[in-house]
Tab-separated table of C-alpha atoms in Angstrom:
chain	number	residue	atom	x	y	z
A	1139	MET	CA	-21.363	19.204	-31.268
A	1140	ASN	CA	-19.291	19.314	-28.093
A	1141	ASP	CA	-17.316	22.568	-27.842
A	1142	LYS	CA	-16.011	21.800	-24.359
A	1143	PRO	CA	-12.227	22.353	-24.369
A	1144	LYS	CA	-10.103	19.243	-23.988
A	1145	ARG	CA	-8.568	18.878	-20.535
A	1146	ILE	CA	-4.785	19.308	-20.766
A	1147	LYS	CA	-2.780	16.620	-18.960
A	1148	ARG	CA	0.113	17.985	-16.905
A	1149	ALA	CA	3.551	16.478	-16.310
A	1150	ILE	CA	3.215	16.928	-12.554
A	1151	SER	CA	5.066	14.734	-10.045
A	1152	GLY	CA	4.570	13.979	-6.363
A	1153	TRP	CA	2.529	11.987	-3.849
A	1154	VAL	CA	-1.106	12.303	-2.839
A	1155	VAL	CA	-1.662	10.427	0.420
A	1156	LEU	CA	-5.337	9.618	-0.011
A	1157	ASP	CA	-7.761	8.501	2.690
A	1158	LYS	CA	-9.622	6.138	0.370
A	1159	PRO	CA	-13.357	6.183	1.030
A	1160	TYR	CA	-15.507	3.127	1.679
A	1161	ASP	CA	-16.958	1.301	-1.344
A	1162	MET	CA	-14.507	2.691	-3.900
A	1163	THR	CA	-11.928	0.583	-5.707
A	1164	SER	CA	-8.280	1.594	-5.675
A	1165	THR	CA	-8.399	1.987	-9.469
A	1166	GLN	CA	-11.374	4.354	-9.193
A	1167	ALA	CA	-9.552	6.371	-6.513
A	1168	VAL	CA	-6.457	6.739	-8.703
A	1169	GLY	CA	-8.605	7.812	-11.650
A	1170	LYS	CA	-10.375	10.437	-9.564
A	1171	VAL	CA	-7.130	11.888	-8.160
A	1172	ARG	CA	-5.484	11.850	-11.582
A	1173	TRP	CA	-8.441	13.837	-12.967
A	1174	LEU	CA	-8.402	16.320	-10.050
A	1175	PHE	CA	-4.712	17.069	-10.680
A	1176	SER	CA	-4.969	16.831	-14.494
A	1177	ALA	CA	-1.963	14.500	-14.207
A	1178	ALA	CA	-0.530	12.787	-17.285
A	1179	LYS	CA	0.529	9.740	-15.274
A	1180	ALA	CA	-0.636	8.157	-12.003
A	1181	GLY	CA	-0.430	4.902	-10.053
A	1182	HIS	CA	-0.830	3.598	-6.517
A	1183	ALA	CA	1.358	1.828	-3.968
A	1184	GLY	CA	-0.705	-1.092	-2.731
A	1185	THR	CA	-4.315	-2.029	-3.474
A	1186	LEU	CA	-7.026	-1.540	-0.853
A	1187	ASP	CA	-10.226	-3.598	-1.022
A	1188	PRO	CA	-13.334	-1.570	-1.966
A	1189	LEU	CA	-14.820	-2.053	1.539
A	1190	ALA	CA	-11.593	-0.887	3.204
A	1191	THR	CA	-10.746	2.717	4.034
A	1192	GLY	CA	-7.487	4.503	4.726
A	1193	ILE	CA	-4.062	5.163	3.308
A	1194	LEU	CA	-3.751	4.745	-0.448
A	1195	PRO	CA	-0.512	6.416	-1.604
A	1196	ILE	CA	-1.126	7.750	-5.114
A	1197	ALA	CA	1.946	8.525	-7.202
A	1198	LEU	CA	1.816	11.184	-9.903
A	1199	GLY	CA	4.380	11.503	-12.714
A	1200	GLU	CA	7.925	10.612	-11.680
A	1201	ALA	CA	6.717	9.394	-8.266
A	1202	THR	CA	5.379	6.281	-10.035
A	1203	LYS	CA	9.008	5.130	-10.269
A	1204	ALA	CA	9.147	5.084	-6.447
A	1205	VAL	CA	6.044	2.893	-6.059
A	1206	PRO	CA	8.049	-0.328	-5.389
A	1207	GLN	CA	9.870	1.270	-2.439
A	1208	VAL	CA	6.624	2.466	-0.834
A	1209	GLN	CA	4.790	-0.768	-1.615
A	1210	ASP	CA	7.497	-2.770	0.168
A	1211	GLY	CA	7.165	-0.619	3.300
A	1212	THR	CA	5.598	-1.631	6.613
A	1213	LYS	CA	1.813	-1.363	6.843
A	1214	ILE	CA	-0.503	-0.778	9.806
A	1215	TYR	CA	-4.116	-1.940	9.715
A	1216	ARG	CA	-6.910	-1.511	12.233
A	1217	PHE	CA	-9.627	-4.099	11.708
A	1218	ALA	CA	-12.658	-5.703	13.327
A	1219	ILE	CA	-13.338	-9.438	13.400
A	1220	LYS	CA	-17.034	-10.303	13.468
A	1221	TRP	CA	-17.351	-13.551	15.393
A	1222	GLY	CA	-19.557	-16.474	14.490
A	1223	SER	CA	-19.546	-16.568	10.689
A	1224	ALA	CA	-17.098	-17.269	7.884
A	1225	THR	CA	-17.702	-15.873	4.401
A	1226	THR	CA	-16.594	-16.706	0.869
A	1227	THR	CA	-14.457	-13.553	0.717
A	1228	ASP	CA	-13.367	-13.525	4.405
A	1229	ASP	CA	-14.993	-10.087	4.726
A	1230	ALA	CA	-18.501	-8.589	4.889
A	1231	GLU	CA	-18.887	-8.627	1.092
A	1232	GLY	CA	-19.114	-12.403	0.803
A	1233	GLU	CA	-21.811	-14.976	1.457
A	1234	VAL	CA	-21.812	-16.808	4.794
A	1235	VAL	CA	-20.467	-20.343	4.321
A	1236	SER	CA	-20.230	-21.564	7.930
A	1237	THR	CA	-21.281	-20.426	11.405
A	1238	SER	CA	-20.377	-21.068	15.037
A	1239	ASP	CA	-22.021	-20.259	18.367
A	1240	ILE	CA	-18.633	-19.870	20.057
A	1241	ARG	CA	-17.690	-16.309	21.104
A	1242	PRO	CA	-14.091	-16.141	22.389
A	1243	GLU	CA	-13.219	-14.685	25.778
A	1244	ARG	CA	-10.766	-11.787	25.842
A	1245	ALA	CA	-8.072	-13.867	27.590
A	1246	ALA	CA	-8.354	-16.638	24.989
A	1247	LEU	CA	-8.016	-14.142	22.133
A	1248	GLU	CA	-4.981	-12.476	23.702
A	1249	ALA	CA	-3.404	-15.895	24.273
A	1250	VAL	CA	-3.487	-16.881	20.563
A	1251	LEU	CA	-2.167	-13.596	19.147
A	1252	PRO	CA	1.560	-14.380	19.733
A	1253	ALA	CA	1.143	-17.356	17.356
A	1254	PHE	CA	0.315	-14.823	14.612
A	1255	THR	CA	3.455	-12.693	15.003
A	1256	GLY	CA	6.876	-13.123	13.425
A	1257	THR	CA	7.307	-14.937	10.111
A	1258	ILE	CA	4.230	-17.096	9.647
A	1259	MET	CA	2.652	-19.082	6.841
A	1260	GLN	CA	-0.617	-17.661	5.532
A	1261	ARG	CA	-3.128	-18.975	3.010
A	1262	PRO	CA	-4.399	-16.009	0.932
A	1263	PRO	CA	-8.144	-15.538	0.396
A	1264	ILE	CA	-9.467	-17.138	-2.788
A	1265	TYR	CA	-11.027	-13.755	-3.606
A	1266	SER	CA	-7.699	-11.999	-4.151
A	1267	ALA	CA	-5.773	-10.466	-7.030
A	1268	LEU	CA	-3.149	-13.221	-6.971
A	1269	LYS	CA	-2.745	-15.026	-10.284
A	1270	VAL	CA	-3.382	-18.736	-10.891
A	1271	ASP	CA	-2.166	-19.904	-14.313
A	1272	GLY	CA	-2.334	-16.318	-15.551
A	1273	GLU	CA	-5.867	-15.662	-14.233
A	1274	ARG	CA	-6.842	-13.544	-11.200
A	1275	ALA	CA	-7.946	-15.757	-8.318
A	1276	TYR	CA	-11.089	-13.676	-7.763
A	1277	ASP	CA	-12.143	-14.099	-11.408
A	1278	LEU	CA	-11.829	-17.882	-11.099
A	1279	ALA	CA	-13.682	-17.892	-7.767
A	1280	ARG	CA	-16.540	-15.786	-9.196
A	1281	ALA	CA	-16.784	-18.190	-12.117
A	1282	GLY	CA	-17.341	-21.001	-9.624
A	1283	GLU	CA	-13.978	-22.691	-10.221
A	1284	ALA	CA	-12.046	-24.315	-7.385
A	1285	VAL	CA	-9.137	-22.081	-6.367
A	1286	ASP	CA	-6.192	-23.505	-4.470
A	1287	LEU	CA	-3.718	-20.893	-3.249
A	1288	PRO	CA	-0.697	-22.320	-1.413
A	1289	PRO	CA	0.338	-20.773	1.936
A	1290	ARG	CA	2.991	-18.043	1.749
A	1291	ALA	CA	5.470	-16.701	4.294
A	1292	ILE	CA	4.532	-13.258	5.630
A	1293	ASP	CA	5.993	-11.027	8.348
A	1294	VAL	CA	3.830	-9.731	11.191
A	1295	ASP	CA	5.751	-7.342	13.448
A	1296	ALA	CA	3.014	-6.875	16.054
A	1297	ILE	CA	-0.664	-7.535	16.640
A	1298	GLU	CA	-2.618	-5.916	19.456
A	1299	LEU	CA	-6.159	-6.218	20.790
A	1300	ILE	CA	-7.749	-2.741	20.929
A	1301	GLU	CA	-11.361	-3.528	21.883
A	1302	HIS	CA	-13.144	-6.772	22.727
A	1303	GLY	CA	-16.851	-7.485	22.576
A	1304	GLY	CA	-19.152	-10.454	22.377
A	1305	GLU	CA	-19.957	-10.048	18.687
A	1306	GLN	CA	-16.766	-8.443	17.377
A	1307	SER	CA	-13.254	-7.420	18.420
A	1308	VAL	CA	-10.991	-4.657	17.093
A	1309	LEU	CA	-7.283	-5.329	16.531
A	1310	GLU	CA	-4.300	-3.471	15.114
A	1311	VAL	CA	-1.598	-5.228	13.111
A	1312	THR	CA	1.798	-4.002	11.907
A	1313	CYS	CA	2.926	-6.180	9.024
A	1314	GLY	CA	4.981	-6.532	5.869
A	1315	LYS	CA	4.164	-6.780	2.183
A	1316	GLY	CA	1.770	-9.501	1.072
A	1317	THR	CA	-0.159	-9.840	4.343
A	1318	TYR	CA	-3.892	-10.393	3.940
A	1319	VAL	CA	-5.795	-9.092	6.964
A	1320	ARG	CA	-8.857	-11.060	5.830
A	1321	SER	CA	-6.840	-14.273	6.133
A	1322	LEU	CA	-5.514	-13.173	9.503
A	1323	ALA	CA	-9.072	-12.695	10.816
A	1324	ARG	CA	-10.190	-16.054	9.422
A	1325	ASP	CA	-7.201	-17.906	10.906
A	1326	ILE	CA	-7.433	-16.235	14.342
A	1327	ALA	CA	-11.095	-17.260	14.541
A	1328	GLU	CA	-10.289	-20.831	13.530
A	1329	ALA	CA	-7.486	-20.996	16.126
A	1330	LEU	CA	-10.116	-20.115	18.733
A	1331	GLY	CA	-12.434	-22.889	17.552
A	1332	THR	CA	-14.940	-20.549	15.969
A	1333	ARG	CA	-15.551	-18.727	12.695
A	1334	GLY	CA	-14.966	-15.077	11.843
A	1335	HIS	CA	-14.547	-12.516	9.083
A	1336	VAL	CA	-13.358	-8.911	8.694
A	1337	SER	CA	-16.262	-6.518	9.211
A	1338	VAL	CA	-14.250	-3.256	9.231
A	1339	LEU	CA	-10.806	-2.580	7.728
A	1340	HIS	CA	-8.782	0.635	7.851
A	1341	ARG	CA	-5.178	1.022	6.691
A	1342	ALA	CA	-3.460	3.534	8.958
A	1343	ALA	CA	0.013	3.502	7.361
A	1344	VAL	CA	1.954	2.431	4.271
A	1345	GLY	CA	5.718	2.873	4.475
A	1346	PRO	CA	6.413	6.552	5.228
A	1347	PHE	CA	2.767	7.649	4.877
A	1348	HIS	CA	0.341	7.736	7.820
A	1349	ASP	CA	-3.218	8.784	8.708
A	1350	GLN	CA	-2.042	12.246	9.732
A	1351	ASP	CA	-0.789	12.819	6.151
A	1352	ALA	CA	-4.061	11.784	4.518
A	1353	LEU	CA	-6.346	13.880	2.322
A	1354	THR	CA	-9.956	13.061	1.505
A	1355	ILE	CA	-11.443	13.299	-1.968
A	1356	ASP	CA	-14.004	15.780	-0.609
A	1357	ARG	CA	-11.227	18.083	0.577
A	1358	LEU	CA	-9.365	17.882	-2.726
A	1359	GLU	CA	-12.547	18.609	-4.677
A	1360	ALA	CA	-13.120	21.778	-2.620
A	1361	LEU	CA	-9.715	23.231	-3.543
A	1362	SER	CA	-8.395	25.019	-6.618
A	1363	LEU	CA	-5.768	23.306	-8.770
A	1364	GLU	CA	-3.034	25.540	-7.296
A	1365	GLU	CA	-4.141	24.664	-3.743
A	1366	ARG	CA	-4.083	20.959	-4.575
A	1367	ASP	CA	-0.564	21.276	-6.009
A	1368	ALA	CA	0.572	22.899	-2.745
A	1369	LEU	CA	-0.525	19.761	-0.834
A	1370	LEU	CA	1.504	17.356	-3.004
A	1371	LYS	CA	4.312	15.605	-1.181
A	1372	PRO	CA	7.613	15.548	-3.099
A	1373	VAL	CA	8.783	12.469	-4.980
A	1374	ALA	CA	11.525	12.031	-2.350
A	1375	ALA	CA	8.863	11.495	0.357
A	1376	GLY	CA	8.560	7.934	-0.928
A	1377	PHE	CA	12.164	7.242	0.079
A	1378	ALA	CA	11.878	8.159	3.779
A	1379	GLY	CA	13.975	5.628	5.664
A	1380	LEU	CA	16.243	4.881	2.683
A	1381	PRO	CA	19.803	6.249	2.727
A	1382	GLU	CA	20.242	9.420	0.652
A	1383	ILE	CA	23.546	10.269	-1.049
A	1384	ARG	CA	24.058	13.844	-2.217
A	1385	LEU	CA	26.042	14.241	-5.405
A	1386	ASP	CA	28.002	17.105	-6.893
A	1387	ALA	CA	27.205	18.583	-10.314
A	1388	GLN	CA	29.611	16.330	-12.223
A	1389	GLN	CA	28.357	13.144	-10.546
A	1390	ALA	CA	24.753	14.251	-11.042
A	1391	ASN	CA	25.304	14.706	-14.766
A	1392	ALA	CA	26.731	11.181	-15.067
A	1393	VAL	CA	23.801	9.651	-13.125
A	1394	ARG	CA	21.239	11.486	-15.301
A	1395	HIS	CA	22.662	9.465	-18.214
A	1396	GLY	CA	22.401	6.217	-16.210
A	1397	ASN	CA	26.139	5.940	-15.553
A	1398	ALA	CA	27.760	4.631	-12.378
A	1399	VAL	CA	29.739	7.151	-10.320
A	1400	LEU	CA	32.550	6.791	-7.817
A	1401	LEU	CA	31.555	8.272	-4.458
A	1402	THR	CA	34.250	10.458	-2.940
A	1403	GLY	CA	34.639	12.336	0.304
A	1404	ALA	CA	34.780	11.377	3.963
A	1405	GLY	CA	31.997	9.056	5.052
A	1406	SER	CA	31.059	7.906	1.553
A	1407	PRO	CA	29.570	4.400	1.725
A	1408	VAL	CA	31.460	1.472	0.254
A	1409	SER	CA	28.456	-0.842	0.050
A	1410	LEU	CA	24.641	-0.367	0.226
A	1411	ASP	CA	21.878	-2.682	-0.986
A	1412	GLU	CA	19.442	0.150	-1.668
A	1413	CYS	CA	19.665	3.937	-1.625
A	1414	TRP	CA	18.833	7.060	-3.625
A	1415	VAL	CA	20.917	9.952	-4.871
A	1416	SER	CA	20.039	13.628	-5.112
A	1417	PHE	CA	21.373	16.921	-6.411
A	1418	ARG	CA	20.201	20.159	-4.806
A	1419	GLY	CA	17.268	18.377	-3.199
A	1420	GLU	CA	15.990	16.721	-6.388
A	1421	VAL	CA	15.755	12.935	-6.773
A	1422	LEU	CA	18.114	11.702	-9.486
A	1423	ALA	CA	18.009	7.918	-9.191
A	1424	THR	CA	17.552	4.876	-7.013
A	1425	GLY	CA	20.211	2.193	-6.953
A	1426	TRP	CA	22.889	0.533	-4.871
A	1427	VAL	CA	26.524	1.040	-3.889
A	1428	GLU	CA	29.156	-1.555	-4.708
A	1429	PHE	CA	32.886	-1.110	-4.074
A	1430	GLY	CA	32.317	2.615	-3.498
A	1431	GLN	CA	30.438	3.107	-6.777
A	1432	PHE	CA	26.799	4.151	-7.011
A	1433	LYS	CA	24.979	2.139	-9.688
A	1434	CYS	CA	21.597	3.197	-11.055
A	1435	ARG	CA	18.482	1.106	-10.803
A	1436	ARG	CA	15.950	3.750	-11.908
A	1437	VAL	CA	16.756	7.200	-13.210
A	1438	PHE	CA	14.300	10.058	-12.571
A	1439	ASN	CA	13.668	12.942	-14.958
């Protein structure tokens, strides 16, 4: 008979900016953090491959409602391309499918990078979570089925060469939602007449969250529950960069019930595509402003 007391789940809300360790899935990382905080609800803002490290924003409680805003934010990745071999997965996890003796010169690599900035078309890796006829592409690929993923438009703000060597080069890319760094590495290699795959991948930023904000699982495990709570970022941290509108008590009460409110006072916006409203520092809702009225998209408790 197991007399161990049942762990009580808490209605706690906020962000844990996790430095996800190598060889752990994003789902495993969320489960571990949820357990460490005894949180009733948890989710993450943007999957990281198991072999990747770095920023995995984990939302607890009400912060899960802000996941779309964080997920849509700009991302920064630092990655290494290993020259001379292409793999099934476009990273070190896959089997080598083709090789090349060509090792690009630094000048040649720098010359092709501008072609990979701006809005470009990218073919996602077949080992990805994208769905094909309701099935995950990676499940079909592992089952040996042919997977055809059409190219998609992605936004790459900047790409910079950090280190260059004969066998691998390190780059940093600033990009938008939906960018696959594995595809970027594959395509850069092909543009240089060789083959390549990602050998190291680290995500340094997601939206408002950066490396300097990150906590390791080891650090969290070493703390008491109260100390962990003190490190939680507020729900509103997910909205950094979005316009905030502060409401009075009467407006706040209306928004809590999902009602639209007329914004009054000097400087009140007439039109906004996306914003959030607060009362005494607490997040009330996300939404938009139309004809001077704030309209709710998601209401927070």
